[in-house]
Coordinates of C-alpha atoms in Angstrom, one line a residue:
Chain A
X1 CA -9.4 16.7 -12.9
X2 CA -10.5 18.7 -9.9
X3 CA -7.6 20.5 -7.6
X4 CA -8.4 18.8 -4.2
X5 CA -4.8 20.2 -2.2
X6 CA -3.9 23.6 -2.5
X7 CA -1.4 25.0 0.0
X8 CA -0.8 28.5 -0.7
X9 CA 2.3 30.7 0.7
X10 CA 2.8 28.5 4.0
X11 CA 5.3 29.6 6.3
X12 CA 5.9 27.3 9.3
X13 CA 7.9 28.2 12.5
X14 CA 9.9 25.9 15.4
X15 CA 10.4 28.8 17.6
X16 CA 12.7 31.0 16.1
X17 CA 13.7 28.3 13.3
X18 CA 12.2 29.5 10.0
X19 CA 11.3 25.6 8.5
X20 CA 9.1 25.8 5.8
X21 CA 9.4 29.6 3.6
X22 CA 6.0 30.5 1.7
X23 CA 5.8 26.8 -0.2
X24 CA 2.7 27.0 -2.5
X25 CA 1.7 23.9 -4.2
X26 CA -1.0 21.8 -5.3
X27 CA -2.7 18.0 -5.9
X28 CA -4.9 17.4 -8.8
X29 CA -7.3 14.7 -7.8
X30 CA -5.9 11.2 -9.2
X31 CA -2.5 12.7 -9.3
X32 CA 0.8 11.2 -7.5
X33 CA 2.5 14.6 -6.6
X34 CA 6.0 14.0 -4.7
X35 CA 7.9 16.4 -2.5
X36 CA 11.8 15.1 -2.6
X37 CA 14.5 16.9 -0.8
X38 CA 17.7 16.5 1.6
X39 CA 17.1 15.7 5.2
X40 CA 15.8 19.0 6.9
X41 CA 14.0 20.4 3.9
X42 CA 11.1 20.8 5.0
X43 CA 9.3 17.8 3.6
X44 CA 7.7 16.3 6.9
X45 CA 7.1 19.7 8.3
X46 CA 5.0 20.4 5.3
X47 CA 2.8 17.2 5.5
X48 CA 2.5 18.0 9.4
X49 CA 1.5 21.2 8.7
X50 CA -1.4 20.0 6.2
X51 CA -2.5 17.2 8.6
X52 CA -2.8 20.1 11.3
X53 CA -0.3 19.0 13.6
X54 CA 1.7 22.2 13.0
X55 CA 0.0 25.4 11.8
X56 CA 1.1 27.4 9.4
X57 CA 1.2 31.4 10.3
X58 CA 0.6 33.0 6.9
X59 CA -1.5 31.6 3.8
X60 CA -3.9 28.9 3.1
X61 CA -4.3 25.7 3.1
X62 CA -7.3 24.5 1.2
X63 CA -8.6 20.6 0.4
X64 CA -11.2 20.1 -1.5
X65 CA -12.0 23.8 -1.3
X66 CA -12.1 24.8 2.3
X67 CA -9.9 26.3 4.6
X68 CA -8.1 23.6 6.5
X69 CA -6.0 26.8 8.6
X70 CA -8.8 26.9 11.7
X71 CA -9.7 23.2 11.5
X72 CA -7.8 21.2 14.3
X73 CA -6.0 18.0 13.7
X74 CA -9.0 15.2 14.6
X75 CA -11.3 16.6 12.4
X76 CA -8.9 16.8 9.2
X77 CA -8.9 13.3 8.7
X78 CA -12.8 12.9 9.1
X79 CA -12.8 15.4 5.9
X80 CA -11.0 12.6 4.2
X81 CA -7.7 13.2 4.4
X82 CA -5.1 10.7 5.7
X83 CA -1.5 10.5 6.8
X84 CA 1.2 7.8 6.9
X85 CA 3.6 9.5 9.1
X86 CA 7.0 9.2 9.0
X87 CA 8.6 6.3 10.9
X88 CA 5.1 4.8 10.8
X89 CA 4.2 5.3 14.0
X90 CA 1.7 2.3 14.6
X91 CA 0.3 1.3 18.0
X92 CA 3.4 -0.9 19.1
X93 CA 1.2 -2.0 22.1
X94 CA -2.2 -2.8 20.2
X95 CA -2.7 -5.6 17.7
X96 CA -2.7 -5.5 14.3
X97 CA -6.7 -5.2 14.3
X98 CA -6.5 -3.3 16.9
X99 CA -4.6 -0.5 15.1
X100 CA -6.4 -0.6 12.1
X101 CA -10.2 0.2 13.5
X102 CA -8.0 3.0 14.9
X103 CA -7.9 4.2 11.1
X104 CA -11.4 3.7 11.0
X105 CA -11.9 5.8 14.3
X106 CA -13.7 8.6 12.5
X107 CA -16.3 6.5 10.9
X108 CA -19.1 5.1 11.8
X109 CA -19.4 1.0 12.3
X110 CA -20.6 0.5 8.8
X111 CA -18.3 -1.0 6.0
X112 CA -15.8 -1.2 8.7
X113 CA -15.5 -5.0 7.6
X114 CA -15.5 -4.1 4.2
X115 CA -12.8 -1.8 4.6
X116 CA -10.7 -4.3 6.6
X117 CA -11.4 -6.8 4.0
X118 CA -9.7 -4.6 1.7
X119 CA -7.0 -4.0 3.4
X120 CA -6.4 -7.4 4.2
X121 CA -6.7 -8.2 0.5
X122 CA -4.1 -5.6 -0.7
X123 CA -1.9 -6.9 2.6
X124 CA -2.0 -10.6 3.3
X125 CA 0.8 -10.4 5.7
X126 CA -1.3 -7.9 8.3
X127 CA -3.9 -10.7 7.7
X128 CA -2.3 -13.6 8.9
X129 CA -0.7 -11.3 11.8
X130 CA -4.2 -9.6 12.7
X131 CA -4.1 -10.5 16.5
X132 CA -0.4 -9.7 16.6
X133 CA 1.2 -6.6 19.1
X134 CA 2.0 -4.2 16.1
X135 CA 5.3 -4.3 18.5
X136 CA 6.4 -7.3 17.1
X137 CA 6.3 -6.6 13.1
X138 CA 8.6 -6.4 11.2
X139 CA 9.6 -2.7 9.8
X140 CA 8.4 -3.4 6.3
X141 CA 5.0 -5.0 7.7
X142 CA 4.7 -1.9 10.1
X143 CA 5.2 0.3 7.3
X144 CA 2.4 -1.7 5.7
X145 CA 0.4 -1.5 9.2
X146 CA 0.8 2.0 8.9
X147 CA -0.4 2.3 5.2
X148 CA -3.3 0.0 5.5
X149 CA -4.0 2.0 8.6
X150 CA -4.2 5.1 6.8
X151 CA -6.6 3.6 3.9
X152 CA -8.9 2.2 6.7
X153 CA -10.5 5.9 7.0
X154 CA -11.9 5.5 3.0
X155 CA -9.0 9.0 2.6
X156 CA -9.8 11.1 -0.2
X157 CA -6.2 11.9 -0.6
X158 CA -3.2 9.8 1.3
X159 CA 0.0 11.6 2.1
X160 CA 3.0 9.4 2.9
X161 CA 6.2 10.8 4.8
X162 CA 8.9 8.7 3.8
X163 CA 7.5 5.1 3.2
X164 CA 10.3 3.9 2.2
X165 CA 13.0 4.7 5.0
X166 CA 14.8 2.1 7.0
X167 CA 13.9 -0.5 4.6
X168 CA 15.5 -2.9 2.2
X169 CA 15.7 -2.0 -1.4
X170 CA 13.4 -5.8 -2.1
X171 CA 10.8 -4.1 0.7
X172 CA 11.1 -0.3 -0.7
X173 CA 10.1 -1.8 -4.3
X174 CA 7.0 -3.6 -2.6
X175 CA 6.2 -0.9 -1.0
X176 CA 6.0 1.7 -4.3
X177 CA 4.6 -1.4 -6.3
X178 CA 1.5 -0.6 -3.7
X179 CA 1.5 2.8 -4.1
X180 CA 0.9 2.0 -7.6
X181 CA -1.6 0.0 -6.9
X182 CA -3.4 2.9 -5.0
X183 CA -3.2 5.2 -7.6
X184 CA -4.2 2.6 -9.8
X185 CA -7.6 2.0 -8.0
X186 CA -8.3 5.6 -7.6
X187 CA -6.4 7.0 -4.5
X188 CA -5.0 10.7 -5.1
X189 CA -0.8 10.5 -3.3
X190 CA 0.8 13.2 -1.9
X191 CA 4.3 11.0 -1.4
X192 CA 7.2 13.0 0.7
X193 CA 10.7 11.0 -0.1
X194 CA 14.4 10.9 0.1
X195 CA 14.3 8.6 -2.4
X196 CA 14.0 10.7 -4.9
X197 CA 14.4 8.2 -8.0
X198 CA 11.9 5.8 -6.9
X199 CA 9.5 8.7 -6.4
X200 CA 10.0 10.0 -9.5
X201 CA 9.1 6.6 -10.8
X202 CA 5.8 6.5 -9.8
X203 CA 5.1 10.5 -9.7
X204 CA 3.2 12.6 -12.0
X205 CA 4.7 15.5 -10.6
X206 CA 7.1 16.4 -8.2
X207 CA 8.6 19.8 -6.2
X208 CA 12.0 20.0 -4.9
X209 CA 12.2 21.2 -1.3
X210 CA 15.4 22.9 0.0
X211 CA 15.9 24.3 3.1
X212 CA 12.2 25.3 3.7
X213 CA 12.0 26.6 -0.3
X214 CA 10.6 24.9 -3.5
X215 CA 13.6 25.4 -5.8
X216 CA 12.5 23.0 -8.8
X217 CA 8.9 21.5 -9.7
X218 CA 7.4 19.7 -12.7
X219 CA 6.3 16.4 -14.2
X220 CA 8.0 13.3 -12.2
X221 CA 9.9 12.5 -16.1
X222 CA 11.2 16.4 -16.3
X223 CA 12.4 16.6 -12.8
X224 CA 14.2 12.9 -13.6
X225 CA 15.9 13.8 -16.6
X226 CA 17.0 17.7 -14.9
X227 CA 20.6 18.0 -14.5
X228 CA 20.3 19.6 -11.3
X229 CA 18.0 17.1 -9.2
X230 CA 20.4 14.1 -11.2
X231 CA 23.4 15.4 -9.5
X232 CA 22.0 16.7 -6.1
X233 CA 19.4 13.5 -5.5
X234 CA 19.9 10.6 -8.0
X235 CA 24.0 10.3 -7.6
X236 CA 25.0 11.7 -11.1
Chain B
X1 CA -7.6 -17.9 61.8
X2 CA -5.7 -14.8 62.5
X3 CA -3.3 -14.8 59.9
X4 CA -6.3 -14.9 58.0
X5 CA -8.5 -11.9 59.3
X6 CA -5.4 -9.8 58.6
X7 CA -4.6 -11.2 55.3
X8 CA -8.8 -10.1 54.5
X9 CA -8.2 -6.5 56.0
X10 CA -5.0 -6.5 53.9
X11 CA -7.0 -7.3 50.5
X12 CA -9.5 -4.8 51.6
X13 CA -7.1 -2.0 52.3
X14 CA -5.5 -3.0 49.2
X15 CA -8.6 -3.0 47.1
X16 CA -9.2 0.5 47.8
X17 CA -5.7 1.4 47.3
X18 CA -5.9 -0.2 43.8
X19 CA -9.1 2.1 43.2
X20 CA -7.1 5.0 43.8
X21 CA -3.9 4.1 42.1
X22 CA -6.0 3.2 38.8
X23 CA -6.4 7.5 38.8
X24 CA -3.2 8.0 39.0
X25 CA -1.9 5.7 36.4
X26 CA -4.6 6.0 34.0
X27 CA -3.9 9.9 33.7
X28 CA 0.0 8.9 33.9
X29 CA -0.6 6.7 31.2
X30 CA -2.5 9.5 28.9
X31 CA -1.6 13.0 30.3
X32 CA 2.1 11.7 31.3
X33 CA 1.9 13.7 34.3
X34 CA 1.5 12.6 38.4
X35 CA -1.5 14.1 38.8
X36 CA -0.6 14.8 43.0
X37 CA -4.0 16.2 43.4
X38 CA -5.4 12.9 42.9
X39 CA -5.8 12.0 46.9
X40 CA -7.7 15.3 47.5
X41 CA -10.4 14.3 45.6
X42 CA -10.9 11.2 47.6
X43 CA -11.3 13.4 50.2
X44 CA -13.8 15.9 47.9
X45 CA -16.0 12.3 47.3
X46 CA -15.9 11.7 50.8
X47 CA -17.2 14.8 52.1
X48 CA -20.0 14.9 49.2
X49 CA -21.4 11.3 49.8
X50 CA -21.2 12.2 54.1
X51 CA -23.4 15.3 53.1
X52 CA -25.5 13.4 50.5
X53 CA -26.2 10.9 53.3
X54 CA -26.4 12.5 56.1
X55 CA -27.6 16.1 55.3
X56 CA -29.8 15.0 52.7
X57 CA -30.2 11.3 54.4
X58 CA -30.1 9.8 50.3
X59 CA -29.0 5.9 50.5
X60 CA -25.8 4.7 50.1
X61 CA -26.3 3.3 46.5
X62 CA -27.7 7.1 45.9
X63 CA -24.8 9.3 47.3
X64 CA -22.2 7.4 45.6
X65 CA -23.1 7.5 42.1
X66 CA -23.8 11.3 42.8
X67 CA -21.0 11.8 44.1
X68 CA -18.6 9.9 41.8
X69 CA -20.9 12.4 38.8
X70 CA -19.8 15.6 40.9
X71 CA -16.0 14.4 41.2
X72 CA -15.9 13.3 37.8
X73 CA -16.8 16.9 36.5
X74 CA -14.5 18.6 39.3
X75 CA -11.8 16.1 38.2
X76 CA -12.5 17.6 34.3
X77 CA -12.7 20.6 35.3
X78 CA -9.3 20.4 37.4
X79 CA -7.9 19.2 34.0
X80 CA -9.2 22.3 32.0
X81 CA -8.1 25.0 34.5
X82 CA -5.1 23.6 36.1
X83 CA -3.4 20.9 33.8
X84 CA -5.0 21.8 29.9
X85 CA -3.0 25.2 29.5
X86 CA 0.5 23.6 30.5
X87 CA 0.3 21.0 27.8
X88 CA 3.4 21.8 26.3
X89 CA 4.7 23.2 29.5
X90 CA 8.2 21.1 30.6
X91 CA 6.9 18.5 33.2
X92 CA 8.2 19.7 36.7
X93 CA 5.6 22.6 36.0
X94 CA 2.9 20.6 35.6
X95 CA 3.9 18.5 38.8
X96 CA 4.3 21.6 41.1
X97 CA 0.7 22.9 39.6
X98 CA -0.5 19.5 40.6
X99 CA 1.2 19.7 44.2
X100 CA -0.8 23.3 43.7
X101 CA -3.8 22.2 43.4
X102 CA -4.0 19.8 46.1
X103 CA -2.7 22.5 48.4
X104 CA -6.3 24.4 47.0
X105 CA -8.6 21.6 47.6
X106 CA -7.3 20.9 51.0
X107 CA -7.4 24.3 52.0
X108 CA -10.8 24.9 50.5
X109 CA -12.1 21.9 52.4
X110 CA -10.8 23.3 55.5
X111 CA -12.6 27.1 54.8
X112 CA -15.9 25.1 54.0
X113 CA -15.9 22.1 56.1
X114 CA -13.7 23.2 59.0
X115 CA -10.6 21.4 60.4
X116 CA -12.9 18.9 63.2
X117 CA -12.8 15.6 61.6
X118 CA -16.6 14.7 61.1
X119 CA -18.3 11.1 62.6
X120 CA -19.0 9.2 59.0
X121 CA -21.3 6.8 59.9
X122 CA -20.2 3.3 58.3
X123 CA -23.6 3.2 55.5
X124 CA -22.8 -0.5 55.4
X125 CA -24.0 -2.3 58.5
X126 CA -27.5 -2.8 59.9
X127 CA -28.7 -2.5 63.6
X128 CA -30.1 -5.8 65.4
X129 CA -33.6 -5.6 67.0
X130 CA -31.4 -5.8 70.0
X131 CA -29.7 -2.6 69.4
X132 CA -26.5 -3.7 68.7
X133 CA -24.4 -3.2 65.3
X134 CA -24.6 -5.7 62.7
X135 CA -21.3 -4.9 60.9
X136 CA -20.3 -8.3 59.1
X137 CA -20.3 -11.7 58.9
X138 CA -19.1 -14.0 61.5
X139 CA -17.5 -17.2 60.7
X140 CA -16.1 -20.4 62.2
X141 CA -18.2 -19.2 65.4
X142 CA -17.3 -16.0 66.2
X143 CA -13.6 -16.5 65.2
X144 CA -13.4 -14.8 62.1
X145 CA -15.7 -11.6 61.1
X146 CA -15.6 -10.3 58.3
X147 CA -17.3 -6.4 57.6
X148 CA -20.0 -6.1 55.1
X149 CA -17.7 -2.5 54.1
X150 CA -14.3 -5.3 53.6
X151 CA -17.0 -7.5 51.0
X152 CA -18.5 -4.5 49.3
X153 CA -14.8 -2.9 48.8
X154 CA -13.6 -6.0 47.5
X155 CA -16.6 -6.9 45.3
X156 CA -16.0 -3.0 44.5
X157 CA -12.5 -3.4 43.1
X158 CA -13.4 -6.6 41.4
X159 CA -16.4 -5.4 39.0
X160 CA -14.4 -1.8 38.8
X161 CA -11.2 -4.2 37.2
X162 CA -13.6 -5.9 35.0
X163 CA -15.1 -2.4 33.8
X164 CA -12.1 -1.1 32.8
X165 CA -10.7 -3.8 31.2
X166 CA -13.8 -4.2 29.2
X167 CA -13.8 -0.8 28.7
X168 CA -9.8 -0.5 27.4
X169 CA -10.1 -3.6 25.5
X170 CA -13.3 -3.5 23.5
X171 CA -15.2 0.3 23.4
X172 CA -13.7 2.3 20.8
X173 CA -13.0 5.1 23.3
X174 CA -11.1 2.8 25.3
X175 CA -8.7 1.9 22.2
X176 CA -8.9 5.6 21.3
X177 CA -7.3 6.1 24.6
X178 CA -4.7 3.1 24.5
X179 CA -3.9 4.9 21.4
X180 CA -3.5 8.4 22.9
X181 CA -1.4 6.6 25.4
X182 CA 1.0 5.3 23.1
X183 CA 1.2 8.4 20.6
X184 CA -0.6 11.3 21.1
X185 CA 0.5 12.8 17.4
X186 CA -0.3 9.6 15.9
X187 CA -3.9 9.4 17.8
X188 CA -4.6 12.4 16.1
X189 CA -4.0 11.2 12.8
X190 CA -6.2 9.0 13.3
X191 CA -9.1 11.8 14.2
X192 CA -8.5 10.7 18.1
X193 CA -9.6 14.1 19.9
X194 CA -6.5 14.1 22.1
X195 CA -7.9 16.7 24.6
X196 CA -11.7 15.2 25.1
X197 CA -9.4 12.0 25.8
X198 CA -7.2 13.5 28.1
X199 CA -10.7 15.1 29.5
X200 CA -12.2 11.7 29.8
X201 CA -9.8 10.2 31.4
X202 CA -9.8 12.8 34.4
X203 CA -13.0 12.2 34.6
X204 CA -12.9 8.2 35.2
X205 CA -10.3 8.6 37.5
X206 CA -11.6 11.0 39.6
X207 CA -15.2 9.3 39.8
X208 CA -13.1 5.8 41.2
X209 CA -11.3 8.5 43.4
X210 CA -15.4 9.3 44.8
X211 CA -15.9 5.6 45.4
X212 CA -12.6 4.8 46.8
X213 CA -13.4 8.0 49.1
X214 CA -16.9 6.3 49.9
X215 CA -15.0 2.7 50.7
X216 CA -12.2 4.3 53.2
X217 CA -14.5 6.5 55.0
X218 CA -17.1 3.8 55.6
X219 CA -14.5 1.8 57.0
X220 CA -12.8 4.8 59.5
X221 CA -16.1 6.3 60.0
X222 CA -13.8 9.7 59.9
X223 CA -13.6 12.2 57.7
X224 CA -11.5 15.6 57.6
X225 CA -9.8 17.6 54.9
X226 CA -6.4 15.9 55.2
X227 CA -8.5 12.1 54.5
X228 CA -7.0 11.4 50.8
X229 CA -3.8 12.8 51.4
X230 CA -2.0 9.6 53.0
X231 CA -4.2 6.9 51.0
X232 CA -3.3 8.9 48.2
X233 CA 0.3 8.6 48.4
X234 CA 0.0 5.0 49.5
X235 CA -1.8 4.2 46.2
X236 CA 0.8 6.5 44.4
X237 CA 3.5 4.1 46.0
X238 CA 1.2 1.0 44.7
X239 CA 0.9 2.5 40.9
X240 CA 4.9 3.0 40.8
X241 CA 5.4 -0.7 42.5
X242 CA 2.9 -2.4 39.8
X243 CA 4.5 -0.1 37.1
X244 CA 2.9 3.1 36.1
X245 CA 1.0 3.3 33.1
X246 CA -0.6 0.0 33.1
X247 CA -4.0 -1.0 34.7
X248 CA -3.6 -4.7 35.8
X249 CA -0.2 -3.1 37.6
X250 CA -1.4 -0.6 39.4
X251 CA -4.4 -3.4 41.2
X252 CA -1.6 -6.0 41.8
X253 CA 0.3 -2.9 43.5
X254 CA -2.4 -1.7 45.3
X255 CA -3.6 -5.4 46.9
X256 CA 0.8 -6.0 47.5
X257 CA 1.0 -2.7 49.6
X258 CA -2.3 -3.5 51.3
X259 CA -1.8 -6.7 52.0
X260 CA 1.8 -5.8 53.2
X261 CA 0.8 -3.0 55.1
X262 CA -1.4 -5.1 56.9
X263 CA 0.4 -7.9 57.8
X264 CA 3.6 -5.8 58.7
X265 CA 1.2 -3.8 61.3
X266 CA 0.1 -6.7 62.5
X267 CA 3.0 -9.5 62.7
X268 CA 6.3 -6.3 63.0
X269 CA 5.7 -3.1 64.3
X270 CA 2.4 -0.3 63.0
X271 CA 5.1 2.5 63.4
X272 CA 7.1 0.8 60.9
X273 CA 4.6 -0.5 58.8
X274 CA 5.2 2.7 56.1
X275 CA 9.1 2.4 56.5
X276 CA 8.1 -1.7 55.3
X277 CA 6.0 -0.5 52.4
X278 CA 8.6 1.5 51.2
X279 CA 11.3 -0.5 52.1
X280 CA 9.1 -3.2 49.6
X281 CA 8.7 -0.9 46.9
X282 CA 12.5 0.4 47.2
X283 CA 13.8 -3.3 46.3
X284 CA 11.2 -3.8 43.8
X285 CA 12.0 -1.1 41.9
X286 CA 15.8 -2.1 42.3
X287 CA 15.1 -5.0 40.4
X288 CA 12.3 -3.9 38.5
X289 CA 13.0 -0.4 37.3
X290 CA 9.9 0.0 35.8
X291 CA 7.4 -1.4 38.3
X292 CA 6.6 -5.4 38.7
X293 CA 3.7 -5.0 35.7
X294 CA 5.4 -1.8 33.4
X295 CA 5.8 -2.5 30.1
X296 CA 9.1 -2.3 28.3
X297 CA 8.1 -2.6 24.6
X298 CA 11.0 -2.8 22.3
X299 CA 10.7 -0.4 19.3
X300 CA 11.9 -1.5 15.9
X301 CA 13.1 0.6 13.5

């Protein structure tokens, strides 16, 4: 199992607010890795940082061994690296179809149909609702908008911020039993979560973020069973 | 009959207001900014087509396209110098830079054009073997004439609408920019090149700014360095009215005020005929907050 993320020492800024501390981490290729935390952490930041949408001011960030630190946003993903953001941010004004050859932007016009195909396969629901406004979806089929979205650039590793927020416990299940699914077919997670027991569940490994640090990390079972993440994150 | 002739003018006038108000709301819709220089480079198009014609005596269907090229990389290049490094700077910034820069074209036209409004011979009519001016088509014997530069701005407007929705709706840079539109961080995500976007977009605008610079010229047969400034804001009145941001709004605003100009010059008063407009676009937006065609989309969360 190759490394393909390794963030090194990354220390990210919002003007004078000190957000993420000299985090170092790293994602094995097939791995689920999970970053759980509070609200404020330092999760999001973190993925934001990796996607390029913030920039880190000290260390590296490397993916599949090169530098990601000068490389700007746009032609991250096209490196294969893809992100659900957090509150899923689809195109509310574009259809479902619409929005997903927007995941495909980077590629080229073949396999596009083979890719949406997929999709469509591992979400039925976007299929039947392919000529909808992605403003008129539900949240759990946005959330699904937004993964499939995501997949529809062929990503090498997938990082999801928060999948599971706003959404009924039935919907949050479906929504892990996919991320499963994922991993299961060969996709490499990076998965950022409040819900830290249903991440657990599915992780291989996982890192505690607090307040910009990592305080805790280790395999997803460890970190379950820890006294400390049981009574700051799991209620007990 | 008369009603009518107005009502043509009206749809004329308003076509080439719709050209202009398409700049401002496409950048609007992408940069989020009122790009107030917009009108100037009307006036930049109009001067390079008169000198493309008649320094250079090139044809019409010659000094347009050359023209819209030129504005199109002065509008990019407007973007890059003036716009690009204020990105993150708070909005009312960007708008006085903006109201800046159309200060600098204006004032540059005057230094290398002079103040005297120049003679811009309307390119669209022929001369009769007579000697007189062949400048449109007369109907119902005389009683109705419409100009060939009232059919070419309206055919103008027509294919330009059909472009652009074409354009929005099924190239992959059109989406890309619907997308950057909506969510600029999100666009990203998705390997959108915000800034080459934002770039692009100048440059359509600004090239429909050349044409619509072509189209009002022709039809006053004047040009001097204060031309865009009024049809600029009275296309900035139409992209509000028809809600800024979106395309189909800012042509149904542009025909309204043209069509409403018109008829209020010719049925009320011409002195009022702005006070109207704006009396128009007060109410409208009275009712309609965000413009007859502006979207409000609700957001689920």
């Amino acid at each position: 199992m190759g490394e393909i993320l390794r963030v090194d020492n990354m220390n990210v800024y919002y003007g004078a607010i000190h957000a993420v501390k000299g985090i170092s981490f790293n994602v094995n290729e097939g791995e689920i890795v999970t970053l759980i935390g509070a609200n404020g952490a330092g999760k999001s930041t973190t993925l934001q940082t990796v996607s390029g949408l913030l920039k880190s001011t000290t260390g590296d960030i490397r993916f599949m061994g090169e530098s990601l630190m000068h490389v700007p946003a746009h032609k991250i993903v096209e490196k294969g690296l893809a992100q659900v953001p957090e509150g899923r941010r689809i195109f509310l004004q574009m259809t479902v179809q619409e929005n997903l050859e927007m995941g495909a932007f980077v590629r080229g016009n073949e396999g596009i149909e083979e890719s949406l195909e997929n999709v469509f396969e591992q979400f039925p629901r976007l299929k039947e609702r392919r000529t909808q406004i992605g403003g008129t979806l539900s949240g759990g089929e946005q959330q699904m908008l937004a993964m499939g979205r995501a997949l529809m650039s062929n990503p090498k590793l997938l990082m999801l911020d928060e999948p599971s927020m706003g959404l009924a416990p039935i919907l949050v299940e479906q929504i892990f039993d996919i991320i499963k699914e994922l991993h299961k077919r060969g996709t490499t997670i990076l998965l950022v979560e409040q819900n830290a027991q249903m991440a657990l569940s599915v992780a291989d490994r996982a890192y505690v973020l607090e307040t910009g640090r990592i305080t805790l990390s280790g395999t997803g079972a460890e970190l379950a069973a820890s006294d400390e993440v049981r009574k700051a994150y799991l209620g007990g | 009959m008369e009603f009518l002739s107005y009502l043509i003018s009206g749809i004329s006038l308003g076509s080439v207001y719709a050209i202009i108000a398409l700049g401002y709301t496409m950048v609007y819709g992408i940069a989020k900014m009122l790009n107030f220089a917009h009108g100037d480079v009307i006036m930049v198009g109009g001067y390079l087509s008169y000198y493309a014609m008649f320094s250079f005596g090139l044809p019409w269907f010659v000094a347009l396209p050359a023209s819209m090229i030129v504005c199109a990389c002065i509008g990019m290049l407007i973007e890059r110098l003036a716009y690009k490094p204020l990105r993150q700077a708070p909005s009312l910034a960007v708008l006085i830079t903006a109201i800046g820069v159309s200060y600098f074209l204006q004032n540059s036209a005057l230094l290398i054009f002079g103040a005297n409004p120049k003679t811009y011979s309307n390119p669209f009519q022929s001369v009769n073997p007579d000697g007189s001016i062949n400048a449109g088509i007369s109907l119902f014997g005389g009683q109705l004439t419409i100009t060939y530069v009232s059919i070419v701005t309206i055919i103008s407007c027509i294919i330009i609408m059909l472009a652009l929705n074409f354009f929005t709706s099924k190239t992959k840079m059109g989406k890309a920019m619907r997308a950057c539109s909506e969510d600029k961080g999100a666009a990203q995500l998705m390997g959108i090149n915000v800034n080459r976007t934002i770039s692009i977009t100048f440059a359509i605008g600004s090239a429909l700014a050349a044409v619509a610079g072509v189209l009002l010229c022709s039809s006053y047969t004047l040009i001097q360095p204060t031309t865009g400034s009024m049809p600029g804001i009275r296309a900035f009145t139409a992209a509000v009215f028809g809600g800024i941001g979106s395309i189909p709004g800012a042509f149904l605003g542009g025909l309204l005020i043209g069509i409403i100009e018109s008829l209020a010059k010719a049925y009320i008063s011409t002195q009022l005929s702005n006070s109207i407009v704006f009396a128009v676009l007060i109410i409208v937006l009275l009712v309609r907050p965000a413009g007859l065609l502006g979207k409000y989309v609700p957001e689920k969360v």
